[in-house]
Coordinates of C-alpha atoms in Angstrom, one line a residue:
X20 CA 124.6 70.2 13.5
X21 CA 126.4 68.8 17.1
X22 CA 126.4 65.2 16.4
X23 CA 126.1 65.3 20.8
X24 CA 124.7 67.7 22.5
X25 CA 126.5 68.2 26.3
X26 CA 124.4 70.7 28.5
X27 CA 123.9 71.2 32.0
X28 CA 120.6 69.2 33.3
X29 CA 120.0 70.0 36.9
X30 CA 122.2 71.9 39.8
X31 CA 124.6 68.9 39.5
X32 CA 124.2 66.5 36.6
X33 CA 125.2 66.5 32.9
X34 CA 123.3 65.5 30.0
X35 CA 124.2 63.9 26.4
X36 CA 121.7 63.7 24.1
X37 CA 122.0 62.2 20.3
X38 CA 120.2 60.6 17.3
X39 CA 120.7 57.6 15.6
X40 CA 118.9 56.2 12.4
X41 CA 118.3 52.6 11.1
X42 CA 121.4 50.9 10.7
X43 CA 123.1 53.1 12.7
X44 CA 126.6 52.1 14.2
X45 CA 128.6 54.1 16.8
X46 CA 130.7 54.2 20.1
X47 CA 130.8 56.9 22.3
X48 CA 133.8 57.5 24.8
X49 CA 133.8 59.6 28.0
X50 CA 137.1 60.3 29.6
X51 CA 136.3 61.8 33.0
X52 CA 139.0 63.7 34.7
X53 CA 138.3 63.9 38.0
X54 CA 141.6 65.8 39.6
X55 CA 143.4 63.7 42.7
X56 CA 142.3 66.5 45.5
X57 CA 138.7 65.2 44.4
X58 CA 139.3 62.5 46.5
X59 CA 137.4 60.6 44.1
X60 CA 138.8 56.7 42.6
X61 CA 138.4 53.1 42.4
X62 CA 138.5 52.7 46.6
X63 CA 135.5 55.2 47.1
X64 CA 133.6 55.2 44.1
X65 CA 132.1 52.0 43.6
X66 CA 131.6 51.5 39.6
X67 CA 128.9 49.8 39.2
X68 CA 126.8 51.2 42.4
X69 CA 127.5 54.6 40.6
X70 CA 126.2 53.2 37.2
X71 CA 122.7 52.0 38.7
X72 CA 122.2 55.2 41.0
X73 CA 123.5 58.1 39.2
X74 CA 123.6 57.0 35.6
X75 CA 119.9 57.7 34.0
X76 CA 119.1 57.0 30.3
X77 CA 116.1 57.4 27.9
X78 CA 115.9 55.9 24.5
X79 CA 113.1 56.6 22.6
X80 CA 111.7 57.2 18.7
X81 CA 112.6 60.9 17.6
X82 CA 111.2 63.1 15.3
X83 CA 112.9 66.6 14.8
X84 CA 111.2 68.7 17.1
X85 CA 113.0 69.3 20.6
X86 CA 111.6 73.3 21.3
X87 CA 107.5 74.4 20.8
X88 CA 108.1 76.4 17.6
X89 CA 109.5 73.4 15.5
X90 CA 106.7 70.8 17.1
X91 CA 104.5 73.5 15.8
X92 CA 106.0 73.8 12.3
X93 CA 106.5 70.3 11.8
X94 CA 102.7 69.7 12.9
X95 CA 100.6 67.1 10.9
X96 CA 96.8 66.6 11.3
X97 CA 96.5 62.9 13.6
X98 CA 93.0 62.4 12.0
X99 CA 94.3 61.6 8.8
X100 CA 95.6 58.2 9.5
X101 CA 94.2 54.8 10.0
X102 CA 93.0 53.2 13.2
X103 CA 96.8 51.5 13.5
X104 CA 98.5 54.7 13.1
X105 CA 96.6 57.1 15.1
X106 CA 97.5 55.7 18.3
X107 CA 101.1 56.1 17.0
X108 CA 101.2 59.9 15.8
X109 CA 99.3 60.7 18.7
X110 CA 101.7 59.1 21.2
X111 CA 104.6 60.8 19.3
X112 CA 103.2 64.2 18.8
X113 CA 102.3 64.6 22.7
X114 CA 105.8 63.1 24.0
X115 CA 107.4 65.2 21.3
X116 CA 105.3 68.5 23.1
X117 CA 106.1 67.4 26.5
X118 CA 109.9 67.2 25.9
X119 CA 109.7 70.2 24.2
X120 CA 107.8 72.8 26.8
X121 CA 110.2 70.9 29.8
X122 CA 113.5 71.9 27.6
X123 CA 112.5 75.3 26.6
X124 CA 111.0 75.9 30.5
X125 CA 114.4 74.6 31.6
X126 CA 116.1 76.8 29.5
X127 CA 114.5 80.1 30.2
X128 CA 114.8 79.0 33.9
X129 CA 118.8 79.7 33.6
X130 CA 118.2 83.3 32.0
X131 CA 118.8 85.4 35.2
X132 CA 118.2 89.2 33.6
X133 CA 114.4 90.3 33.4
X134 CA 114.8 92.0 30.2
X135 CA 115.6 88.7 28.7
X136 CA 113.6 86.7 30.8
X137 CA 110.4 88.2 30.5
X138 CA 109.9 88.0 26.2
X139 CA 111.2 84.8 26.3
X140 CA 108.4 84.1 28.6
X141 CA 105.9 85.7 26.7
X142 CA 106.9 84.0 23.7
X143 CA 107.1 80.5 25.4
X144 CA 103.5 81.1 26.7
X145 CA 102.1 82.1 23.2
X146 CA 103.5 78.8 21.6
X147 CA 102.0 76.7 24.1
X148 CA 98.5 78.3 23.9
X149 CA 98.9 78.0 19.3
X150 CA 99.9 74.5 19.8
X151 CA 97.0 73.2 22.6
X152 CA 94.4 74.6 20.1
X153 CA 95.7 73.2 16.9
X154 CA 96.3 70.3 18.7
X155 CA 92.9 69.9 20.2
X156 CA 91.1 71.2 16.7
X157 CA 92.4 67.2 15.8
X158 CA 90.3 66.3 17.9
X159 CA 89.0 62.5 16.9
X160 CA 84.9 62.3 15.9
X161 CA 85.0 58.2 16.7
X162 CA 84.4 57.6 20.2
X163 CA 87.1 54.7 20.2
X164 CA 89.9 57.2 19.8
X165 CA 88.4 59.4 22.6
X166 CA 89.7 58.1 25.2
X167 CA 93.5 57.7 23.9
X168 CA 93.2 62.0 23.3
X169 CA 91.8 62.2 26.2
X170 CA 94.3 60.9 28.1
X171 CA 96.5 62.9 26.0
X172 CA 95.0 66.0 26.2
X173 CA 94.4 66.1 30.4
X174 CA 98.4 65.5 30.4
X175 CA 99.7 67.9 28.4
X176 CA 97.1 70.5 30.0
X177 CA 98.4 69.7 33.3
X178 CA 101.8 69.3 32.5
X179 CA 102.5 72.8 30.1
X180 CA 100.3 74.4 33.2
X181 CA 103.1 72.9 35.8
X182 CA 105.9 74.1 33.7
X183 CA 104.9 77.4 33.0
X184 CA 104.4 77.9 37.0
X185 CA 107.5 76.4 38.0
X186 CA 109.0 79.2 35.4
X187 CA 107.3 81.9 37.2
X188 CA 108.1 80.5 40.7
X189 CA 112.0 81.1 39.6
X190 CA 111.7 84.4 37.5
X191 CA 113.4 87.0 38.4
X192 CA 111.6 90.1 40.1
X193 CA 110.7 92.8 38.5
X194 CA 107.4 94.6 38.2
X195 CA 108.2 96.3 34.7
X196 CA 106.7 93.1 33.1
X197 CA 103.9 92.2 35.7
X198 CA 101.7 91.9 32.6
X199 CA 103.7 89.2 30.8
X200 CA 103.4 87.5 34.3
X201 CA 99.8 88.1 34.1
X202 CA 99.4 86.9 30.9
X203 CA 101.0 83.3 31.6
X204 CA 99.1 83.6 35.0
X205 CA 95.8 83.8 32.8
X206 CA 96.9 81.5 30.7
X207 CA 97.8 78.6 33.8
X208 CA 93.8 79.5 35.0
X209 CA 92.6 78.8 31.5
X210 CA 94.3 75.4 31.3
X211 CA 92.9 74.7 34.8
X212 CA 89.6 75.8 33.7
X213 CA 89.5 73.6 31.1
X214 CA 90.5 70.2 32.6
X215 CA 88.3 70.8 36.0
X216 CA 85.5 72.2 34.5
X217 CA 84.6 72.1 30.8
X218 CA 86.4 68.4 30.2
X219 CA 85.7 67.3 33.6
X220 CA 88.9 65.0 33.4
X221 CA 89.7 64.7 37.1
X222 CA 87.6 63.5 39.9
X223 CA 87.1 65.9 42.6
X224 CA 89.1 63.6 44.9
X225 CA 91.7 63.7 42.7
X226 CA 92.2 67.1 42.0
X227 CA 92.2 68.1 45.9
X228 CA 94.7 65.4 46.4
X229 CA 98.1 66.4 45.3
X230 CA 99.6 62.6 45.7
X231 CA 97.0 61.6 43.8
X232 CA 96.8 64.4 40.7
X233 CA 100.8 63.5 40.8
X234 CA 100.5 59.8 40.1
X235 CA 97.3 60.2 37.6
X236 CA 99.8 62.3 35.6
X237 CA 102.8 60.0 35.8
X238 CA 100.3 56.9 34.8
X239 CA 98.9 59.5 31.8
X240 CA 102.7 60.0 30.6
X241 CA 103.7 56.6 31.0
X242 CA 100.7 55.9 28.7
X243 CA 101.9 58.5 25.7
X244 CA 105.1 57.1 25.9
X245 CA 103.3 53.4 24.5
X246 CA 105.3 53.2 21.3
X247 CA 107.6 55.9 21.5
X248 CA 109.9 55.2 24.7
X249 CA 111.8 51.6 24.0
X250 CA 111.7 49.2 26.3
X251 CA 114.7 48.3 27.7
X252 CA 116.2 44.7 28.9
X253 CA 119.7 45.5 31.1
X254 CA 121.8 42.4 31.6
X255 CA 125.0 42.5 33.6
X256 CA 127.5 40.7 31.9
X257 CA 130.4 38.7 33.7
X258 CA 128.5 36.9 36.5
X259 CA 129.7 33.8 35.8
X260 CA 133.5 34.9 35.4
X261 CA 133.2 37.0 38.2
X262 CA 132.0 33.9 40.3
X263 CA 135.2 31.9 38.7
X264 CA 137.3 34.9 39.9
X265 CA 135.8 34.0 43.6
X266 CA 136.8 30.6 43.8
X267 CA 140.0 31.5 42.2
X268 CA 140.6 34.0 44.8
X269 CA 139.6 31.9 47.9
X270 CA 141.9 29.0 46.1
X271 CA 145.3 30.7 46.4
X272 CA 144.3 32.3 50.1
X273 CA 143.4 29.0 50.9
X274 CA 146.7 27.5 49.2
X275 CA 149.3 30.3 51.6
X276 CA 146.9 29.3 54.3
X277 CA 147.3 26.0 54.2
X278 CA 151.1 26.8 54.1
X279 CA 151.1 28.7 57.2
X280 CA 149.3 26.2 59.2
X281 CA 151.5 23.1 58.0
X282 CA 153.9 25.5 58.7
X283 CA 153.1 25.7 62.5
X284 CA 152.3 22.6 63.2
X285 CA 155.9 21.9 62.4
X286 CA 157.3 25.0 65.2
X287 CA 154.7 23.9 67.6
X288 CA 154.3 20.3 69.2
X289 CA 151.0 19.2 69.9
X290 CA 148.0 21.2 70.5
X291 CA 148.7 24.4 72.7
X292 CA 147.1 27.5 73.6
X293 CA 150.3 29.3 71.2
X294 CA 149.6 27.0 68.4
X295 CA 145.6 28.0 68.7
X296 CA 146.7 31.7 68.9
X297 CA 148.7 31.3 65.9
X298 CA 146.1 29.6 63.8
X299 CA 143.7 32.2 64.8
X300 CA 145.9 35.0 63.2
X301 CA 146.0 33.1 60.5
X302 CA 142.4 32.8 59.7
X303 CA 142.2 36.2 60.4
X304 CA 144.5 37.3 58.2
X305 CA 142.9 34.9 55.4
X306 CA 139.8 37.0 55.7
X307 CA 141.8 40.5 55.2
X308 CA 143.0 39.5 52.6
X309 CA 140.7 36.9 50.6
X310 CA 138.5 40.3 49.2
X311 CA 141.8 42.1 48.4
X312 CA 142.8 39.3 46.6
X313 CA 139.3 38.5 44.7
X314 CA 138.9 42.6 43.9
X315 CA 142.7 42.7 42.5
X316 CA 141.9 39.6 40.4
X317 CA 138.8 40.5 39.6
X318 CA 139.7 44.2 38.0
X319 CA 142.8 42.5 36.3
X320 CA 140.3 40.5 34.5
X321 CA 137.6 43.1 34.1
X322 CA 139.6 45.8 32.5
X323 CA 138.5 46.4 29.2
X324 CA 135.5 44.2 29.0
X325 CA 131.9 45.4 29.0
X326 CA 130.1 45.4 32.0
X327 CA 126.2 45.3 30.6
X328 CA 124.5 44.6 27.8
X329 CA 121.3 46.5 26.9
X330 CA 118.3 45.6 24.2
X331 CA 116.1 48.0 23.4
X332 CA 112.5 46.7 21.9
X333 CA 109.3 48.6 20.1
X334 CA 106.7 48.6 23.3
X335 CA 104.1 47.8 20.6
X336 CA 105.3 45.3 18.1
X337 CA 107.9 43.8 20.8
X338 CA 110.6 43.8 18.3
X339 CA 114.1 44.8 18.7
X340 CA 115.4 48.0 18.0
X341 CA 118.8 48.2 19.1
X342 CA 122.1 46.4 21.1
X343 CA 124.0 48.1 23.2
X344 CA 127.1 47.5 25.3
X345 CA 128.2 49.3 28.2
X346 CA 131.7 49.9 29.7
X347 CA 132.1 52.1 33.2
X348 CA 135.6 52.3 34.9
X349 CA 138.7 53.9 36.2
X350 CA 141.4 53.7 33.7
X351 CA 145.2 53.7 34.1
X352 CA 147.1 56.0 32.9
X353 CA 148.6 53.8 29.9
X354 CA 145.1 52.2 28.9
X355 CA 144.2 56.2 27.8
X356 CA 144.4 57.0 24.0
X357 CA 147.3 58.3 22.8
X358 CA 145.0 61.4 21.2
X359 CA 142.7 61.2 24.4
X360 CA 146.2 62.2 26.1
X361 CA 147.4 64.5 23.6
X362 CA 144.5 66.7 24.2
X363 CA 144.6 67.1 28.1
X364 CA 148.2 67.9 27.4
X365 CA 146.8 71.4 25.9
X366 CA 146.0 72.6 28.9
X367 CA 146.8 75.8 30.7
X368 CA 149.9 75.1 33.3
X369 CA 147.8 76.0 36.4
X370 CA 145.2 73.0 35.3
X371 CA 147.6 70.3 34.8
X372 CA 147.1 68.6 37.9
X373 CA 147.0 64.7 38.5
X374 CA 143.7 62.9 38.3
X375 CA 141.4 59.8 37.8
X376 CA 140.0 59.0 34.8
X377 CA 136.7 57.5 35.0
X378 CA 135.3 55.8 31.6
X379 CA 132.2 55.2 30.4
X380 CA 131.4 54.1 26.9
X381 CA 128.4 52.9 24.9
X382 CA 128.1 50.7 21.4
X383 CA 124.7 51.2 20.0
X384 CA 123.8 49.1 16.6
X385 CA 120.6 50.1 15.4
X386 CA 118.7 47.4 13.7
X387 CA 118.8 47.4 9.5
X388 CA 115.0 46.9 9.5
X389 CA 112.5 50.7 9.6
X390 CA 111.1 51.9 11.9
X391 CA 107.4 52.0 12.9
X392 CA 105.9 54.7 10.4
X393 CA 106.3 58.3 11.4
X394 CA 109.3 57.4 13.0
X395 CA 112.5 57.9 11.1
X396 CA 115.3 57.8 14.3
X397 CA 116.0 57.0 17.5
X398 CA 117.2 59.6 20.4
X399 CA 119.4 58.2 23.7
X400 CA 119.3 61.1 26.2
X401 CA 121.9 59.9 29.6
X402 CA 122.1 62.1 32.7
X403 CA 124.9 61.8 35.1
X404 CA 124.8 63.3 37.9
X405 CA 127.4 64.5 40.0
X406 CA 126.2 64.5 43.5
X407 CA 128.2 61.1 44.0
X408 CA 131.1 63.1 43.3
X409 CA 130.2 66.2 45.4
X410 CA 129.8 64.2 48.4
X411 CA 133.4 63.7 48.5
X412 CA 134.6 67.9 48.4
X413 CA 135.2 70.1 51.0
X414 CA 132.8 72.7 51.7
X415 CA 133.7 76.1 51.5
X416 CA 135.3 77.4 54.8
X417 CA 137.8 80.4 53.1
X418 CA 137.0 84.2 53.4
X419 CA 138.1 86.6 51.2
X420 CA 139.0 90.3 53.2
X421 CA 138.3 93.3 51.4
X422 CA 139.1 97.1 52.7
X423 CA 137.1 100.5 51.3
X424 CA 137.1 103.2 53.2
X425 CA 138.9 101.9 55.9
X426 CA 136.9 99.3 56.6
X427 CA 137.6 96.1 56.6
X428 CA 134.5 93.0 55.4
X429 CA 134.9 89.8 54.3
X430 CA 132.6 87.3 52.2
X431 CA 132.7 83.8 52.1
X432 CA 134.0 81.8 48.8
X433 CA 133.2 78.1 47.7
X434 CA 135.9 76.0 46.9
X435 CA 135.8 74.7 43.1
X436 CA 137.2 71.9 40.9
X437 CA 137.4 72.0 37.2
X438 CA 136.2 68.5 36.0
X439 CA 137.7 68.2 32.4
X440 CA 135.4 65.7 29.9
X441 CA 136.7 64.1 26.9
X442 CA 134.1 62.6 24.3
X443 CA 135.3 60.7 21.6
X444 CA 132.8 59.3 18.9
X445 CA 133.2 56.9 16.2
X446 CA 130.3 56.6 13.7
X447 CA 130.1 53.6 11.6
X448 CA 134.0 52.9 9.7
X449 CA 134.2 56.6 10.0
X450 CA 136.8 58.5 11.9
X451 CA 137.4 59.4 15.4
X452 CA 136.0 62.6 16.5
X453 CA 136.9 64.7 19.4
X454 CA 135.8 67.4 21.7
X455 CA 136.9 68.6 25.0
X456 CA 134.4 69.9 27.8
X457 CA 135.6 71.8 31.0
X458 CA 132.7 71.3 34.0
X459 CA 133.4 74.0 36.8
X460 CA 131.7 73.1 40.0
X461 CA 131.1 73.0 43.6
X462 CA 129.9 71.4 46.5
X463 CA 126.5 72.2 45.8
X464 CA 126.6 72.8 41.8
X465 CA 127.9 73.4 38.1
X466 CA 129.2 76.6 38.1
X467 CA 129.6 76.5 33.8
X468 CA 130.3 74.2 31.1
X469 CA 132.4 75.3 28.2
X470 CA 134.2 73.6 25.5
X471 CA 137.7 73.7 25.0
X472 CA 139.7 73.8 21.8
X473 CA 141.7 71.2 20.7
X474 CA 145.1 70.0 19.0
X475 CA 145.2 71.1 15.4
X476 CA 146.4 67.3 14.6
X477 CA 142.6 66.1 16.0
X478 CA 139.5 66.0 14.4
X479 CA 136.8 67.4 16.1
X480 CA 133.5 66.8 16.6
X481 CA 130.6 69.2 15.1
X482 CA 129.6 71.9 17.9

């Protein structure tokens, strides 16, 4: 079993995705190559702006169970539990089903050929309709519990109804298989039915107002995630230092400054409009070059240190979970890991082109006490997304000219960059594992993600 998973998220983001249990101790590394033409370093690619915009991560209570068929399998009657632990296993079961219909929805989404697309469909559509009625034959007697499955229930209608459209608003045509298409069709009214009219869930104001159904549903989701998404408490690390750095950097300005004008006080006599000039330059050179100065200091001091820290805390019994530190940027060429180097050094001829590496890594130590009950790990899902680093390409402007038949067409071609990723994960006093990632993409998305083979001197990481 992939100790992390690396998959494509949306048209131009990246997602890892890994488990943890109690006690748990490990560092993940991610060497970004991002090649020179990119345009992409330290002067337009702000660090930590990029971390806060394009960096997005969930940590939350897992239980094996990430597509519909192994929610279903692994599937254990909420009724049977005390008043404590209801609330739990009902949390946990419905964010478990709501993860698992938006991966599986997200992954049939990519299948492009109708003869693949359609059973998959089919099959998708029959899971969700077994699990909604063996989750709903759970349904609690005591009228306390009610209104936590209700809550419950009107989401994960809605939501398996939004996915399975969304699906069909991106299949592929073909009317061989209008009747699977019917089928989920039926099965989106049926859901619909259900919510509107036989559970009366929604007002009537609500369900005509598609602002309003939007943000009941967020509020719902937010509400099954009580006790199963951890609450996190980001702190950025370094303000004091970097404040020191400031008045350290304005101090030796201020020192050369101070020589200048001593300086030409001495070359000029008295007050005159030259010596007024003069001091004027001055000052405005002090101004140029009091940030260069600070931002030079500043990343000589930085390198190497963590930039946040992260706690992550049980929403219900407020206790803490986990510590994490977080590191994010550009590395020089001699900071790099002698292996981390070994292994771009495997590639092709044509590839070996010069580049920025941009670094992110995360500590996690998972607290030695357990876990809630039902819960027996913890998952951290990050996205990055790229679109920071799109902004910077060139947009495809090349045609390629083609001749049959004596004539002559062309068609127009998208310029592409290969991205290369290396992860490098260290579990506990374990080893270091390795694994290579080439991202192909665009201006406007990820072409493919493939993994790379690496130096037979290297360990690597599970696939």
């Amino acid at each position: 079993m992939a100790k992390i998973k690396v998959k494509q998220e949306e048209a131009l983001s990246i997602k890892f995705s890994h488990q943890m249990e109690v006690g748990h101790q490990r560092a993940l590394d991610l060497y970004f190559y991002l090649p020179t033409e990119m345009g992409i370093g330290d002067k337009t690619l702000d660090e930590e702006e990029y971390y806060h915009s394009a960096i997005v991560g969930r940590r939350s209570y897992y239980s094996k169970g990430l597509h519909l068929p192994l929610v279903q399998n692994r599937f254990v009657s909420i009724n049977k539990r005390t008043k404590e632990e209801f609330r739990f296993y009902l949390n946990l079961f419905a964010y478990q089903f709501a993860v698992a219909i938006e991966t599986d929805a997200k992954e049939l989404r990519q299948i492009t050929e109708a003869e693949q697309f359609y059973p998959a469909l089919a099959e998708l559509g029959t899971s969700v309709t077994q699990l909604l009625k063996k989750f709903r034959r759970n349904e609690p007697s005591e009228e306390k519990w009610q209104s936590y499955f209700a809550n419950a229930d009107n989401y994960l209608s809605w939501f398996c109804e939004q996915q399975l459209l969304k699906t069909l608003a991106y299949r592929p045509r073909n009317a061989d298989y209008s009747d699977i298409k019917e089928q989920i069709v039926n099965l989106c009214r049926a859901e619909k039915h259900y919510r509107e009219e036989e559970k009366k869930y929604n007002s009537t104001g609500t369900k005509q107002d598609a602002n309003r159904i939007s943000n009941k549903m967020l509020l719902l989701r937010r509400l099954i995630q009580q006790g199963v998404v951890l609450k996190e408490e980001l702190k950025t690390l370094g303000i004091g230092l970097k404040k020191f750095v400031t008045g350290l950097a304005t101090t030796l300005v201020m020192l050369v400054v101070s020589a200048l004008i001593i300086k030409a006080q001495g070359v000029f006599s008295g007050l005159t409009m030259s010596l007024i000039v003069t001091l004027a330059i001055i000052y405005g050179f002090r101004e140029i070059f009091k940030e260069d100065v600070r931002n030079a200091l500043w990343r000589f001091i930085q390198r190497g240190r963590p930039r946040w820290s992260r706690i992550l805390r049980d929403t219900s019994t407020k206790t803490v979970v986990a510590k994490q530190l977080v590191w994010l940027d550009f590395t020089r060429p001699q900071d790099i890991p002698a292996e981390v180097a070994e292994i771009m050094k495997q590639r092709h001829s044509q590839n070996k082109v010069d580049a920025e590496v941009l670094h992110y890594r995360i500590a996690t130590k998972v607290t030695n006490k357990e876990f809630e009950a039902g819960y027996s790990q913890i998952q951290e899902q990050v996205n990055f997304s790229l679109v920071p680093f799109a902004r910077h390409l060139e947009r495809g402007k090349a045609k390629i000219y083609k001749e049959q038949d004596g004539k002559v067409s062309n068609e127009s071609v998208e310029r592409r960059y290969q991205v290369n990723l290396v992860a490098v994960l260290k579990d506990g006093k374990g080893p270091l594992e390795y694994a290579r990632y080439k991202v192909v993409m665009s201006r406007s998305n990820i072409i493919e993600i493939t993994r790379s083979k690496l130096p037979a001197n290297v360990l690597e990481m599970a696939d």
